[in-house]
Coordinates of C-alpha atoms in Angstrom, one line a residue:
K51 CA -0.1 66.6 31.9
D52 CA 1.6 66.9 28.5
W53 CA 0.9 63.3 27.5
D54 CA -1.9 62.1 25.3
K55 CA -3.8 59.0 26.2
Y56 CA -0.9 56.8 24.8
G57 CA 1.8 58.7 26.7
G58 CA 2.9 60.6 23.6
W59 CA 4.2 64.2 23.8
T60 CA 1.3 66.6 23.2
G61 CA 3.8 69.6 23.4
G62 CA 5.8 68.3 20.4
P63 CA 5.1 68.2 16.7
T64 CA 2.0 66.6 15.3
L65 CA 3.0 64.0 12.7
H66 CA 1.0 61.8 10.4
A67 CA -1.4 59.7 12.5
T68 CA -1.7 56.1 11.2
G69 CA -3.6 54.7 14.1
F70 CA -0.6 52.5 15.1
F71 CA 2.8 52.9 16.5
R72 CA 5.5 53.5 14.0
T73 CA 9.0 55.0 13.6
E74 CA 10.0 58.3 11.9
K75 CA 13.2 60.3 11.6
V76 CA 12.5 63.8 13.0
G77 CA 15.2 66.4 13.2
G78 CA 17.8 63.9 12.3
K79 CA 16.8 61.5 15.1
W80 CA 14.7 58.4 15.0
W81 CA 11.5 58.5 17.1
L82 CA 8.7 56.2 18.0
V83 CA 5.4 57.9 16.9
D84 CA 2.2 57.0 18.7
P85 CA -1.1 56.2 16.9
D86 CA -2.2 59.8 17.1
G87 CA 1.0 61.1 15.5
R88 CA 2.8 62.3 18.7
L89 CA 6.4 61.7 19.5
F90 CA 6.7 58.8 21.9
F91 CA 9.5 58.0 24.3
S92 CA 8.9 54.4 25.5
H93 CA 9.6 54.2 29.3
G94 CA 8.4 50.9 30.5
I95 CA 8.8 47.9 32.7
D96 CA 8.4 44.2 32.0
C97 CA 6.7 41.5 34.0
V98 CA 3.7 43.6 34.9
R99 CA 1.9 40.7 36.6
M100 CA 1.2 39.4 40.0
M101 CA 0.7 35.7 39.2
D102 CA 4.3 34.6 39.6
T103 CA 4.8 31.8 42.2
T104 CA 7.3 30.8 44.8
P105 CA 8.5 27.2 45.4
I106 CA 7.5 26.1 48.8
E107 CA 8.2 22.4 48.6
E108 CA 10.6 21.3 51.4
R109 CA 10.5 24.8 52.9
A110 CA 6.9 25.8 53.7
A111 CA 8.0 26.1 57.3
W112 CA 10.3 28.9 56.4
F113 CA 7.3 31.3 55.9
E114 CA 5.7 32.8 59.0
D115 CA 2.0 32.1 59.2
F116 CA 2.1 30.2 55.8
P117 CA -1.4 30.7 54.3
G118 CA -1.2 27.8 51.9
D119 CA -2.6 25.3 54.5
Q120 CA -5.8 27.3 54.8
T121 CA -8.8 26.2 52.8
E122 CA -9.5 29.7 51.4
F123 CA -6.0 30.0 49.9
K124 CA -5.8 26.5 48.3
E125 CA -6.4 28.1 44.9
F126 CA -3.0 29.7 45.0
L127 CA -1.2 26.4 45.3
S128 CA 0.4 25.2 42.0
Q129 CA 3.3 23.3 40.5
A130 CA 5.9 24.9 38.2
Y131 CA 8.9 23.5 36.3
A132 CA 12.3 24.8 37.5
L133 CA 15.1 25.1 34.9
K134 CA 17.8 26.3 37.3
G135 CA 18.7 26.3 41.0
H136 CA 17.9 23.9 43.8
Y137 CA 14.7 22.6 42.1
A138 CA 16.3 22.3 38.6
G139 CA 14.6 19.6 36.5
R140 CA 11.7 19.2 38.9
S141 CA 8.2 20.6 39.3
P142 CA 8.0 21.6 42.9
Q143 CA 4.8 22.7 44.7
C144 CA 4.5 26.5 44.7
F145 CA 2.4 29.2 46.2
G146 CA 1.3 32.6 44.8
F147 CA 1.9 34.9 47.7
A148 CA 1.1 38.1 45.7
A149 CA -2.2 36.7 44.4
A150 CA -3.1 35.6 47.9
N151 CA -2.4 39.1 49.3
L152 CA -4.5 40.7 46.6
N153 CA -7.3 38.3 47.5
R154 CA -6.9 39.3 51.2
K155 CA -7.0 43.0 50.4
Y156 CA -9.6 43.3 47.6
G157 CA -11.8 40.1 48.1
D158 CA -13.3 38.1 45.3
N159 CA -13.0 40.9 42.7
W160 CA -9.2 41.1 43.2
R161 CA -8.3 40.2 39.6
Q162 CA -10.1 43.2 38.1
V163 CA -9.0 45.6 40.8
Y164 CA -5.4 44.5 40.5
A165 CA -5.5 45.1 36.7
D166 CA -6.9 48.6 37.1
T167 CA -4.4 49.4 39.9
A168 CA -1.5 48.3 37.7
H169 CA -2.3 51.0 35.1
L170 CA -2.8 53.7 37.7
R171 CA 0.5 52.8 39.4
L172 CA 2.5 52.8 36.1
R173 CA 1.1 56.2 35.2
S174 CA 1.8 57.6 38.7
W175 CA 5.5 56.5 38.3
G176 CA 5.8 58.2 34.9
L177 CA 5.8 54.9 32.9
N178 CA 4.0 54.7 29.6
T179 CA 4.8 51.2 28.4
I180 CA 4.0 47.7 29.6
A181 CA 6.9 45.5 28.4
N182 CA 7.4 41.8 27.8
W183 CA 6.0 38.9 29.8
S184 CA 3.2 40.9 31.3
D185 CA -0.3 39.8 32.2
S186 CA -2.7 39.9 29.2
S187 CA -5.6 40.7 31.5
V188 CA -3.7 44.0 32.3
Y189 CA -2.3 45.1 28.9
L190 CA -5.4 44.1 26.9
L191 CA -7.5 46.7 28.8
G192 CA -6.4 49.4 26.3
R193 CA -5.0 51.9 28.8
T194 CA -1.2 51.6 28.5
P195 CA 0.8 50.8 25.3
Y196 CA 2.5 47.4 25.5
T197 CA 4.8 45.0 23.7
D198 CA 3.9 41.4 23.0
T199 CA 6.3 38.4 22.5
L200 CA 6.4 35.3 20.5
G201 CA 8.9 32.4 20.5
S202 CA 10.2 29.6 18.4
R203 CA 9.3 26.9 20.9
G204 CA 8.9 23.6 19.2
A205 CA 11.7 24.2 16.7
K206 CA 14.5 21.7 16.4
M207 CA 17.7 23.0 18.1
I208 CA 21.3 23.0 16.7
E209 CA 22.5 19.9 18.6
G210 CA 26.1 21.1 18.9
S211 CA 25.2 24.6 20.1
E212 CA 25.4 25.7 23.7
G213 CA 23.3 28.1 25.8
Y214 CA 22.4 29.1 29.4
W215 CA 18.6 28.6 28.9
S216 CA 18.7 26.3 25.9
K217 CA 20.5 25.5 22.6
F218 CA 20.0 27.7 19.6
P219 CA 17.1 27.0 17.2
D220 CA 18.0 25.5 13.8
V221 CA 16.7 28.3 11.6
F222 CA 17.3 26.1 8.5
D223 CA 15.0 23.4 9.7
P224 CA 11.3 23.8 8.6
S225 CA 10.2 23.4 12.3
F226 CA 11.7 26.8 13.0
S227 CA 9.6 28.8 10.6
N228 CA 6.6 26.6 11.4
S229 CA 6.9 27.3 15.1
V230 CA 7.3 31.1 14.6
R231 CA 4.4 31.3 12.2
R232 CA 2.2 29.2 14.6
A233 CA 3.1 31.4 17.5
M234 CA 2.3 34.6 15.6
E235 CA -1.0 33.1 14.2
G236 CA -2.1 32.8 17.8
K237 CA -1.9 36.7 18.1
R238 CA -4.4 37.3 15.2
N239 CA -7.4 37.7 17.4
S240 CA -5.7 39.4 20.3
T241 CA -2.7 41.8 20.0
A242 CA -2.4 41.9 16.2
N243 CA -4.1 45.1 14.9
D244 CA -4.6 46.5 18.4
A245 CA -3.6 50.1 18.4
W246 CA -2.1 49.9 21.9
C247 CA 0.4 47.2 20.8
I248 CA 3.7 48.8 19.9
G249 CA 5.1 45.5 18.5
Y250 CA 6.7 42.2 19.1
F251 CA 9.9 40.7 20.6
S252 CA 11.0 37.3 19.6
D253 CA 12.5 34.6 21.9
N254 CA 14.7 35.8 24.8
E255 CA 18.3 35.8 26.0
M256 CA 19.4 33.7 23.1
S257 CA 23.0 32.3 23.2
W258 CA 24.4 33.9 20.1
G259 CA 28.0 33.5 21.4
D260 CA 30.8 35.0 19.4
D261 CA 30.9 35.4 15.6
T262 CA 31.8 31.7 15.0
S263 CA 29.8 29.9 17.7
L264 CA 26.7 29.0 15.6
A265 CA 28.8 27.7 12.7
L266 CA 30.9 25.6 15.1
G267 CA 27.7 24.3 16.8
A268 CA 26.5 23.2 13.4
L269 CA 29.7 21.3 12.7
K270 CA 29.5 19.6 16.0
S271 CA 26.0 18.3 15.2
A272 CA 24.8 15.1 13.5
P273 CA 24.9 14.7 9.7
Q274 CA 21.1 15.1 9.4
Q275 CA 21.2 18.5 11.2
A276 CA 19.7 21.0 8.7
A277 CA 22.1 23.8 9.7
K278 CA 25.1 21.5 9.1
R279 CA 23.8 20.4 5.7
E280 CA 23.2 24.1 4.8
F281 CA 26.8 25.0 5.9
A282 CA 28.3 22.0 4.0
G283 CA 26.3 23.1 0.9
D284 CA 27.7 26.6 1.1
L285 CA 31.2 25.3 1.5
K286 CA 30.8 22.9 -1.4
A287 CA 29.5 25.8 -3.6
K288 CA 32.5 27.9 -2.7
Y289 CA 35.3 25.4 -2.9
G290 CA 34.0 22.7 -5.2
D291 CA 36.8 20.3 -4.4
I292 CA 37.0 19.1 -0.7
A293 CA 40.8 19.3 -1.1
K294 CA 40.6 23.1 -1.5
L295 CA 38.6 23.3 1.7
N296 CA 41.2 21.1 3.5
A297 CA 44.0 23.4 2.3
V298 CA 42.4 26.4 3.8
W299 CA 41.1 24.9 7.0
G300 CA 44.0 22.6 7.6
T301 CA 41.7 19.6 7.8
S302 CA 41.8 16.2 6.1
H303 CA 38.2 15.3 5.1
G304 CA 38.1 12.6 2.5
S305 CA 34.9 13.9 0.9
W306 CA 31.9 16.2 1.5
E307 CA 30.0 13.3 3.0
A308 CA 33.0 12.8 5.3
L309 CA 32.7 16.4 6.4
L310 CA 29.0 15.8 7.3
D311 CA 29.9 12.7 9.2
S312 CA 32.7 14.4 11.2
R313 CA 32.1 16.3 14.4
A314 CA 35.7 17.5 14.6
L315 CA 36.2 21.2 14.6
P316 CA 38.7 23.1 12.4
D317 CA 41.2 25.6 13.6
K318 CA 39.1 28.7 14.3
A319 CA 41.7 31.1 12.9
K320 CA 42.1 29.3 9.6
A321 CA 38.4 28.8 9.1
R322 CA 37.2 32.1 10.6
D323 CA 36.0 33.6 7.3
D324 CA 33.8 30.7 6.5
L325 CA 32.6 30.3 10.1
S326 CA 31.7 34.0 10.3
A327 CA 30.0 34.0 7.0
F328 CA 27.7 31.1 8.1
Y329 CA 27.1 32.8 11.4
V330 CA 25.9 35.9 9.5
K331 CA 23.7 33.8 7.3
T332 CA 22.1 32.1 10.4
A333 CA 21.4 35.5 12.0
E334 CA 19.9 37.0 8.9
T335 CA 17.8 33.9 8.4
Y336 CA 16.5 34.1 12.0
F337 CA 15.5 37.7 11.8
R338 CA 14.0 37.5 8.2
V339 CA 11.8 34.5 9.2
V340 CA 10.6 36.2 12.4
R341 CA 9.9 39.5 10.7
D342 CA 8.0 37.8 7.8
A343 CA 5.9 35.9 10.3
I344 CA 5.0 39.0 12.3
K345 CA 4.2 41.1 9.2
A346 CA 2.0 38.4 7.8
V347 CA -0.3 38.6 10.7
A348 CA 0.3 42.1 12.1
P349 CA 1.5 44.3 9.2
N350 CA 0.9 47.5 11.2
H351 CA 3.2 46.6 14.1
L352 CA 6.9 46.8 14.8

């Protein structure tokens, strides 16, 4: 009862209202501030959606009274690509059990009812934020603050990098900034400048590794890799003579071009300062490009 419509604290101080979510240091502590100028403690959950599907290929018989064989539930059959697990690398047939159950319960109007119910349920649980990977038909109703997400899909990857979900994007290749800007441009007529949007997250569960991993990944890549050429350029600017680099790294590259052609890795201990410096440069480039892309389209959002 002490929340405003956004879930901000009506019993607290009234700050400057900008019409958008922002941050402010109050009493020595950083706070989120809602569009009406109230202190806001974001308490949310991601994946507020009911459209996720379950693979049923090769195992439809596992489900008692499987509804997918019935004509009225055919619309909930689909195919989805699997990255991990038994179906890895395949697009098995799937079934949307949750959507089918909503259809059973609410009838043809189930999509609208489900969206309304999601907001009521969140508020009844004391939640005031819809977080990442949620259904736009829910969060765009303007009843609960939310976060949106963008990614760098389509960017070239650092060939020599490693990751659980994928390799790391090459932030020095033009395809990275182009992909991020393109993704953000797609928000211009939806979440950008929506008062209910707190802000944006970028990518997800990226494989940053330790403080040398991205530099080592660049060195393991082909000569044409933008990150590798950027790293080699930094090293050349620092050392000038390849012999000076070799003395520090304990390597025997015959020239700067030979360094580009090589995929051999230096001793991490000897090369750590240079490896860490390029790692930092990669990270700073990633976040600068992402922030600039967001602010270009949604200057009022976090």
